[in-house]
Amino acid sequence: HSSAFRCLLKMVKGNIIVPEEILNFCCNGLQGSTSPPRAQDPGEREEALGDMATPLPARNPTEVQMSQLVLPCHTNHRGELSTGQLLKWIDTAACLSAERHAGCPCVTASMDDIYFEHTISVGQVVNIKAKVNRAFNSSMEVGIQVSYEDLCSGKHCSICKAYATFVAQGPSGSKVRLKPLTPQTEEEKIEYSIAAERRRMRLVHKDTLKDLLIRSPHDTELETRDGSGAVPAEKTRVESVELVLPPHANHQGNTFGGQIMAWMENVATIAASRLCHAHPTLRAIEMFHFRGPSQVGDRLVLKAIVNNAFKNSMEVGVSAEAYGQEMSSSRRHINSAFMTFVVLDQEGRPRTLPMVAPEPGDGERRYREASARKKIRLDRKYVVACKQTEVPLSVPWDQSNKVYLSYNNVSALKTLVAKANWALAREKEKVRMYTLEEDKFLSFRIEMSVCITASQAFSLLSNLRRRHEWDSHYVSAELVQKVDDDDMIYHVVSQMLRHENKPQDFVILASRRKPCSKGDPYVVAFRSVTLPTHPARAEFTRGETLCSGFCIWPESEEMSKVAYYNQATPGYLNYVTTNVAGLSSDICATFEACEKFLLKNKDDLISRLQDF
């Protein structure tokens, strides 16, 4: 090997100056010593192994970590990291993670809402971690966590969390079918399970806005406050063109999604500045959705305008269009986004902003839509972004938050299902009961195998109006509102509690989901909501449930595993069981009655389906 290596270095030496001393050193190093090897002392062996004796936990193969030192060239006039530069780094890290899983080039399809919690100063380090949460047919969701690190103080702080969707592309630009992803850790299992629900929420995002505008026109009317000092929206309009050069493109020749987002952020900032005559701070970005690619040589036209200004924030709408070198080439709509800005005073508090006077027609439409989006953002942030312990037991239900309440309902149950450390508390014949103690909650899981198909069990258990047939705690369940085929609201009346002299009632949102892909369970999730049509009444004690429901897995063509979960709050424990310490047989008895109900009614269900 030494002679071959010497020949290789001499070949290199023909093009690069390699001193003879280095050449001899390299070859001698390969030859090693001619003396026999010395036996290694056991103490030396232990010292050499060092930390290798304690293996590190397996790392997700799709995980990508990026650390960037913020330099003056990355910052704005305040010495803070430009949001556009951060978006480029986020997109790059996410793309590299997606390509690790796909094994082929990937393009950005969309980027979910991003809320920026802090700014980053020059000299600090941006740490980005990206990994694939779930792969669908040809698209995948990548989760991104961004934090900053102060090298002087050692302080770490979260900046934002984002979810991006990438599509794998073959050599000719065709879509590639992705291999499935197998989550390993508890966190990965939770993200994997909820990714399907986030995907569903993205698909209905536009319909949510349209529905709100149709159903709640009075909530989005033009403001009636004094508008004498209002700034015409036309004065905030910005249009800028960018030529796509090779440094702006990826290895496929397409413009980097992060570069397009950075250009869009730039023109949006200019539009916001024209309204407030100050330097605004970007607080949130609503979903980016890439409608088509652009290539090196394209011209990108970026347009921005302030759609609406609220008391302390403003929404800027921005779009990107691409066209070729020829004058006759038509423009292609590449992307649209909505960005929320604030203006901070010297103490870091949001300043009051001037009003916007929209143009008639499209301007007024954008104005109303901005008001609707603000309501949706607040609802979404309140319901979706909160930690489970911060969400109130009963959240008011209305048209603007129905999608996000449904998302929270299902994702909370899926999170509970994916938890580790469930302890077997009781096993009676087929029924197994597990408990999980965590924070303020005591959770129960009761499961059994039943001779019924998963779809049949799903159909029977998702109908709360039949729950009283097997659950003795239920007296009645009235269907109050059918939101859609997957979500319904019930008014439930239960038995009288021992320490109360009147029965309990609940207003419950029931959300049902069929499997997204093979291996997923059928899901029926329950949580309390409030409705103005069903306030608390004197003849009932209003009860609340935070998270409960069924998950049903097919075990064979005729067998299914049915599991019921309940995250019991202190006020709800009496309903679940009267003897937590002794693990009362009440729960197991109820579940045995559930099995009899399923077996009794599966044949009737089959007959009805055949008749239909």
mmCIF file of C-alpha atoms in Angstrom, residues 274-549:
data_model
loop_
_atom_site.group_PDB
_atom_site.id
_atom_site.type_symbol
_atom_site.label_atom_id
_atom_site.label_comp_id
_atom_site.label_asym_id
_atom_site.label_seq_id
_atom_site.Cartn_x
_atom_site.Cartn_y
_atom_site.Cartn_z
ATOM 1 C CA ARG A 274 -44.166 53.005 3.879
ATOM 2 C CA LEU A 275 -47.211 52.803 6.121
ATOM 3 C CA CYS A 276 -45.549 53.456 9.485
ATOM 4 C CA HIS A 277 -42.486 55.477 8.346
ATOM 5 C CA ALA A 278 -40.385 53.340 10.673
ATOM 6 C CA HIS A 279 -38.508 50.056 10.644
ATOM 7 C CA PRO A 280 -41.013 47.223 11.221
ATOM 8 C CA THR A 281 -40.345 43.826 12.767
ATOM 9 C CA LEU A 282 -41.722 40.658 11.179
ATOM 10 C CA ARG A 283 -43.713 38.655 13.722
ATOM 11 C CA ALA A 284 -45.479 35.961 11.704
ATOM 12 C CA ILE A 285 -45.709 34.508 8.215
ATOM 13 C CA GLU A 286 -48.813 32.746 6.998
ATOM 14 C CA MET A 287 -48.359 29.632 4.916
ATOM 15 C CA PHE A 288 -46.110 29.863 1.849
ATOM 16 C CA HIS A 289 -47.453 27.751 -1.013
ATOM 17 C CA PHE A 290 -45.292 27.267 -4.098
ATOM 18 C CA ARG A 291 -47.496 26.925 -7.165
ATOM 19 C CA GLY A 292 -44.720 26.252 -9.666
ATOM 20 C CA PRO A 293 -40.955 26.382 -10.198
ATOM 21 C CA SER A 294 -38.732 29.089 -11.621
ATOM 22 C CA GLN A 295 -35.331 28.547 -13.205
ATOM 23 C CA VAL A 296 -32.036 30.318 -13.699
ATOM 24 C CA GLY A 297 -32.582 33.135 -16.183
ATOM 25 C CA ASP A 298 -36.151 33.841 -15.097
ATOM 26 C CA ARG A 299 -37.219 37.299 -13.977
ATOM 27 C CA LEU A 300 -39.173 37.322 -10.729
ATOM 28 C CA VAL A 301 -41.595 40.187 -10.169
ATOM 29 C CA LEU A 302 -42.352 40.661 -6.477
ATOM 30 C CA LYS A 303 -45.346 42.737 -5.402
ATOM 31 C CA ALA A 304 -46.415 43.799 -1.910
ATOM 32 C CA ILE A 305 -49.104 45.991 -0.370
ATOM 33 C CA VAL A 306 -50.471 46.576 3.130
ATOM 34 C CA ASN A 307 -53.878 44.880 3.184
ATOM 35 C CA ASN A 308 -54.988 46.066 6.619
ATOM 36 C CA ALA A 309 -53.572 47.787 9.685
ATOM 37 C CA PHE A 310 -54.904 46.936 13.109
ATOM 38 C CA LYS A 311 -54.111 48.740 16.327
ATOM 39 C CA ASN A 312 -50.638 47.254 16.874
ATOM 40 C CA SER A 313 -50.019 45.118 13.795
ATOM 41 C CA MET A 314 -50.432 45.133 10.048
ATOM 42 C CA GLU A 315 -50.843 42.480 7.384
ATOM 43 C CA VAL A 316 -48.852 42.742 4.165
ATOM 44 C CA GLY A 317 -49.813 40.663 1.159
ATOM 45 C CA VAL A 318 -46.967 39.682 -1.148
ATOM 46 C CA SER A 319 -46.810 37.676 -4.370
ATOM 47 C CA ALA A 320 -44.139 36.421 -6.763
ATOM 48 C CA GLU A 321 -44.521 36.010 -10.531
ATOM 49 C CA ALA A 322 -41.964 34.669 -13.009
ATOM 50 C CA TYR A 323 -41.430 35.261 -16.708
ATOM 51 C CA GLY A 324 -38.740 34.444 -19.244
ATOM 52 C CA GLN A 325 -36.374 36.611 -21.264
ATOM 53 C CA GLU A 326 -38.810 37.104 -24.116
ATOM 54 C CA MET A 327 -41.070 40.133 -23.884
ATOM 55 C CA SER A 328 -44.012 38.050 -25.078
ATOM 56 C CA SER A 329 -43.648 35.385 -22.377
ATOM 57 C CA SER A 330 -46.552 35.268 -19.963
ATOM 58 C CA ARG A 331 -46.111 35.662 -16.225
ATOM 59 C CA ARG A 332 -46.446 32.581 -14.015
ATOM 60 C CA HIS A 333 -47.759 32.900 -10.459
ATOM 61 C CA ILE A 334 -45.075 31.313 -8.258
ATOM 62 C CA ASN A 335 -46.047 32.109 -4.684
ATOM 63 C CA SER A 336 -48.224 34.191 -2.376
ATOM 64 C CA ALA A 337 -47.942 34.866 1.342
ATOM 65 C CA PHE A 338 -49.238 37.123 4.104
ATOM 66 C CA MET A 339 -46.841 38.606 6.635
ATOM 67 C CA THR A 340 -47.651 40.266 9.949
ATOM 68 C CA PHE A 341 -45.455 43.173 11.087
ATOM 69 C CA VAL A 342 -45.267 45.261 14.249
ATOM 70 C CA VAL A 343 -43.336 48.441 15.052
ATOM 71 C CA LEU A 344 -41.569 48.404 18.398
ATOM 72 C CA ASP A 345 -40.705 51.422 20.523
ATOM 73 C CA GLN A 346 -37.492 51.806 22.531
ATOM 74 C CA GLU A 347 -38.903 49.612 25.327
ATOM 75 C CA GLY A 348 -39.789 46.864 22.857
ATOM 76 C CA ARG A 349 -43.543 47.479 23.049
ATOM 77 C CA PRO A 350 -45.717 47.548 19.880
ATOM 78 C CA ARG A 351 -46.608 51.036 18.702
ATOM 79 C CA THR A 352 -50.057 52.127 17.577
ATOM 80 C CA LEU A 353 -50.262 52.095 13.768
ATOM 81 C CA PRO A 354 -52.116 54.416 11.400
ATOM 82 C CA MET A 355 -55.212 53.136 9.658
ATOM 83 C CA VAL A 356 -55.259 51.999 6.036
ATOM 84 C CA ALA A 357 -57.752 53.285 3.501
ATOM 85 C CA PRO A 358 -58.322 50.400 1.039
ATOM 86 C CA GLU A 359 -58.982 50.898 -2.640
ATOM 87 C CA PRO A 360 -62.523 50.171 -3.830
ATOM 88 C CA GLY A 361 -63.054 46.690 -5.200
ATOM 89 C CA ASP A 362 -60.053 44.398 -4.744
ATOM 90 C CA GLY A 363 -58.613 46.614 -2.022
ATOM 91 C CA GLU A 364 -61.737 46.301 0.114
ATOM 92 C CA ARG A 365 -61.816 42.534 -0.519
ATOM 93 C CA ARG A 366 -58.211 42.213 0.673
ATOM 94 C CA TYR A 367 -59.049 44.426 3.672
ATOM 95 C CA ARG A 368 -61.913 42.150 4.774
ATOM 96 C CA GLU A 369 -59.928 38.992 4.113
ATOM 97 C CA ALA A 370 -57.083 40.349 6.260
ATOM 98 C CA SER A 371 -59.521 40.810 9.158
ATOM 99 C CA ALA A 372 -60.752 37.253 8.701
ATOM 100 C CA ARG A 373 -57.194 35.909 8.569
ATOM 101 C CA LYS A 374 -56.370 37.766 11.781
ATOM 102 C CA LYS A 375 -59.242 36.045 13.556
ATOM 103 C CA ILE A 376 -58.164 32.675 12.162
ATOM 104 C CA ARG A 377 -54.546 33.305 13.207
ATOM 105 C CA LEU A 378 -55.576 34.165 16.750
ATOM 106 C CA ASP A 379 -57.819 31.101 16.965
ATOM 107 C CA ARG A 380 -55.142 28.870 15.477
ATOM 108 C CA LYS A 381 -52.425 30.182 17.769
ATOM 109 C CA TYR A 382 -54.733 29.899 20.779
ATOM 110 C CA VAL A 383 -55.895 26.355 20.034
ATOM 111 C CA VAL A 384 -53.008 24.769 18.108
ATOM 112 C CA ALA A 385 -49.857 26.473 19.350
ATOM 113 C CA CYS A 386 -50.662 26.219 23.067
ATOM 114 C CA LYS A 387 -49.207 23.406 25.112
ATOM 115 C CA GLN A 388 -51.712 20.799 26.212
ATOM 116 C CA THR A 389 -51.617 22.051 29.810
ATOM 117 C CA GLU A 390 -52.325 25.632 28.670
ATOM 118 C CA VAL A 391 -55.450 24.956 26.604
ATOM 119 C CA PRO A 392 -58.652 25.510 28.585
ATOM 120 C CA LEU A 393 -60.816 22.422 29.051
ATOM 121 C CA SER A 394 -63.686 23.926 27.070
ATOM 122 C CA VAL A 395 -62.841 26.183 24.136
ATOM 123 C CA PRO A 396 -65.637 28.187 22.472
ATOM 124 C CA TRP A 397 -66.548 26.606 19.139
ATOM 125 C CA ASP A 398 -67.336 28.719 16.086
ATOM 126 C CA GLN A 399 -66.846 28.648 12.325
ATOM 127 C CA SER A 400 -63.454 30.347 12.417
ATOM 128 C CA ASN A 401 -61.787 27.814 14.701
ATOM 129 C CA LYS A 402 -63.647 24.616 13.819
ATOM 130 C CA VAL A 403 -60.730 23.232 11.781
ATOM 131 C CA TYR A 404 -58.199 23.945 14.516
ATOM 132 C CA LEU A 405 -60.377 22.600 17.332
ATOM 133 C CA SER A 406 -60.797 19.411 15.332
ATOM 134 C CA TYR A 407 -57.029 19.305 14.766
ATOM 135 C CA ASN A 408 -56.353 19.849 18.465
ATOM 136 C CA ASN A 409 -58.902 17.193 19.405
ATOM 137 C CA VAL A 410 -57.352 14.478 17.242
ATOM 138 C CA SER A 411 -53.723 15.473 17.790
ATOM 139 C CA ALA A 412 -54.164 15.493 21.589
ATOM 140 C CA LEU A 413 -55.449 11.919 21.472
ATOM 141 C CA LYS A 414 -52.679 10.815 19.099
ATOM 142 C CA THR A 415 -50.114 12.415 21.400
ATOM 143 C CA LEU A 416 -51.525 10.481 24.340
ATOM 144 C CA VAL A 417 -51.458 7.244 22.331
ATOM 145 C CA ALA A 418 -47.783 7.704 21.457
ATOM 146 C CA LYS A 419 -46.707 8.253 25.063
ATOM 147 C CA ALA A 420 -44.262 5.807 26.598
ATOM 148 C CA ASN A 421 -44.182 4.521 30.190
ATOM 149 C CA TRP A 422 -47.722 3.150 30.285
ATOM 150 C CA ALA A 423 -47.893 0.777 33.286
ATOM 151 C CA LEU A 424 -50.125 -2.308 33.327
ATOM 152 C CA ALA A 425 -52.488 -1.814 36.270
ATOM 153 C CA ARG A 426 -54.981 -4.630 35.835
ATOM 154 C CA GLU A 427 -55.671 -7.533 33.516
ATOM 155 C CA LYS A 428 -58.982 -9.360 33.588
ATOM 156 C CA GLU A 429 -59.513 -11.986 30.906
ATOM 157 C CA LYS A 430 -59.324 -10.073 27.604
ATOM 158 C CA VAL A 431 -59.327 -6.585 29.096
ATOM 159 C CA ARG A 432 -56.046 -4.882 29.971
ATOM 160 C CA MET A 433 -55.950 -1.587 31.847
ATOM 161 C CA TYR A 434 -52.910 0.720 31.853
ATOM 162 C CA THR A 435 -52.230 3.974 33.685
ATOM 163 C CA LEU A 436 -49.891 6.877 33.003
ATOM 164 C CA GLU A 437 -49.072 9.548 35.587
ATOM 165 C CA GLU A 438 -47.752 12.753 34.048
ATOM 166 C CA ASP A 439 -47.820 16.364 35.243
ATOM 167 C CA LYS A 440 -51.309 17.122 36.551
ATOM 168 C CA PHE A 441 -52.980 14.285 34.718
ATOM 169 C CA LEU A 442 -53.728 10.642 35.378
ATOM 170 C CA SER A 443 -54.422 8.879 32.102
ATOM 171 C CA PHE A 444 -56.072 5.525 31.490
ATOM 172 C CA ARG A 445 -55.797 3.113 28.603
ATOM 173 C CA ILE A 446 -58.132 0.143 28.355
ATOM 174 C CA GLU A 447 -57.716 -2.255 25.467
ATOM 175 C CA MET A 448 -58.925 -5.615 24.237
ATOM 176 C CA SER A 449 -59.108 -7.672 21.053
ATOM 177 C CA VAL A 450 -62.588 -8.098 19.562
ATOM 178 C CA CYS A 451 -63.841 -10.321 16.752
ATOM 179 C CA ILE A 452 -64.982 -7.449 14.551
ATOM 180 C CA THR A 453 -63.465 -5.548 11.643
ATOM 181 C CA ALA A 454 -61.830 -2.219 12.459
ATOM 182 C CA SER A 455 -64.191 -0.325 10.147
ATOM 183 C CA GLN A 456 -67.245 -1.863 11.856
ATOM 184 C CA ALA A 457 -65.978 -0.992 15.342
ATOM 185 C CA PHE A 458 -65.168 2.522 14.105
ATOM 186 C CA SER A 459 -68.704 3.021 12.782
ATOM 187 C CA LEU A 460 -70.359 1.781 15.985
ATOM 188 C CA LEU A 461 -68.140 3.559 18.524
ATOM 189 C CA SER A 462 -68.099 6.932 16.736
ATOM 190 C CA ASN A 463 -71.879 7.307 17.218
ATOM 191 C CA LEU A 464 -72.290 8.794 20.695
ATOM 192 C CA ARG A 465 -76.063 8.440 20.487
ATOM 193 C CA ARG A 466 -75.584 4.683 21.002
ATOM 194 C CA ARG A 467 -73.079 4.948 23.821
ATOM 195 C CA HIS A 468 -75.718 4.491 26.516
ATOM 196 C CA GLU A 469 -76.310 0.961 25.174
ATOM 197 C CA TRP A 470 -73.008 -0.187 26.668
ATOM 198 C CA ASP A 471 -71.765 2.614 28.963
ATOM 199 C CA SER A 472 -73.885 2.819 32.122
ATOM 200 C CA HIS A 473 -72.489 6.282 32.890
ATOM 201 C CA TYR A 474 -74.261 7.731 29.840
ATOM 202 C CA VAL A 475 -77.967 8.553 30.058
ATOM 203 C CA SER A 476 -78.379 10.243 26.673
ATOM 204 C CA ALA A 477 -76.473 11.953 23.867
ATOM 205 C CA GLU A 478 -78.178 14.483 21.595
ATOM 206 C CA LEU A 479 -76.626 15.466 18.268
ATOM 207 C CA VAL A 480 -76.490 19.256 18.492
ATOM 208 C CA GLN A 481 -74.609 20.086 15.292
ATOM 209 C CA LYS A 482 -73.135 18.123 12.417
ATOM 210 C CA VAL A 483 -70.086 20.198 11.510
ATOM 211 C CA ASP A 484 -69.109 17.906 8.620
ATOM 212 C CA ASP A 485 -68.812 14.180 7.928
ATOM 213 C CA ASP A 486 -65.928 13.844 10.399
ATOM 214 C CA ASP A 487 -66.867 16.238 13.221
ATOM 215 C CA MET A 488 -70.040 16.395 15.290
ATOM 216 C CA ILE A 489 -71.065 18.156 18.511
ATOM 217 C CA TYR A 490 -73.159 16.330 21.106
ATOM 218 C CA HIS A 491 -74.900 17.303 24.335
ATOM 219 C CA VAL A 492 -74.297 14.375 26.693
ATOM 220 C CA VAL A 493 -76.094 13.722 29.986
ATOM 221 C CA SER A 494 -74.474 11.307 32.434
ATOM 222 C CA GLN A 495 -75.459 9.625 35.657
ATOM 223 C CA MET A 496 -75.615 11.516 38.955
ATOM 224 C CA LEU A 497 -72.307 11.569 40.841
ATOM 225 C CA ARG A 498 -72.102 10.348 44.424
ATOM 226 C CA HIS A 499 -71.175 13.732 45.874
ATOM 227 C CA GLU A 500 -73.707 15.624 43.729
ATOM 228 C CA ASN A 501 -77.485 15.716 43.856
ATOM 229 C CA LYS A 502 -77.932 16.284 40.125
ATOM 230 C CA PRO A 503 -76.632 14.680 36.932
ATOM 231 C CA GLN A 504 -73.687 15.900 34.897
ATOM 232 C CA ASP A 505 -73.836 17.167 31.339
ATOM 233 C CA PHE A 506 -71.146 17.722 28.710
ATOM 234 C CA VAL A 507 -70.911 19.487 25.362
ATOM 235 C CA ILE A 508 -68.528 17.274 23.414
ATOM 236 C CA LEU A 509 -66.854 17.606 20.026
ATOM 237 C CA ALA A 510 -66.447 14.154 18.469
ATOM 238 C CA SER A 511 -63.843 14.010 15.688
ATOM 239 C CA ARG A 512 -63.369 10.830 13.677
ATOM 240 C CA ARG A 513 -60.573 9.913 11.300
ATOM 241 C CA LYS A 514 -60.025 6.963 9.018
ATOM 242 C CA PRO A 515 -56.445 5.694 8.550
ATOM 243 C CA CYS A 516 -54.226 7.917 6.419
ATOM 244 C CA SER A 517 -51.985 4.995 5.430
ATOM 245 C CA LYS A 518 -51.377 1.358 6.305
ATOM 246 C CA GLY A 519 -50.605 0.905 9.987
ATOM 247 C CA ASP A 520 -52.582 3.948 11.125
ATOM 248 C CA PRO A 521 -55.523 3.351 13.474
ATOM 249 C CA TYR A 522 -59.111 4.432 13.139
ATOM 250 C CA VAL A 523 -59.505 7.372 15.547
ATOM 251 C CA VAL A 524 -62.518 8.748 17.419
ATOM 252 C CA ALA A 525 -61.500 11.702 19.626
ATOM 253 C CA PHE A 526 -63.585 13.577 22.221
ATOM 254 C CA ARG A 527 -63.067 16.951 23.916
ATOM 255 C CA SER A 528 -65.263 19.544 25.581
ATOM 256 C CA VAL A 529 -66.314 22.740 23.799
ATOM 257 C CA THR A 530 -68.718 25.530 24.646
ATOM 258 C CA LEU A 531 -71.689 26.581 22.533
ATOM 259 C CA PRO A 532 -73.838 29.681 23.097
ATOM 260 C CA THR A 533 -76.914 27.552 22.361
ATOM 261 C CA HIS A 534 -76.059 25.151 25.216
ATOM 262 C CA PRO A 535 -74.878 27.104 28.268
ATOM 263 C CA ALA A 536 -74.523 25.509 31.696
ATOM 264 C CA ARG A 537 -77.935 24.980 33.304
ATOM 265 C CA ALA A 538 -78.993 24.800 36.925
ATOM 266 C CA GLU A 539 -80.406 21.256 36.688
ATOM 267 C CA PHE A 540 -76.996 19.874 35.614
ATOM 268 C CA THR A 541 -73.446 19.996 36.878
ATOM 269 C CA ARG A 542 -71.409 20.972 33.828
ATOM 270 C CA GLY A 543 -68.580 18.492 33.316
ATOM 271 C CA GLU A 544 -65.557 18.794 31.040
ATOM 272 C CA THR A 545 -63.232 16.371 29.321
ATOM 273 C CA LEU A 546 -59.842 17.403 27.995
ATOM 274 C CA CYS A 547 -58.829 14.377 25.950
ATOM 275 C CA SER A 548 -60.434 10.973 25.456
ATOM 276 C CA GLY A 549 -61.377 8.641 22.655
#
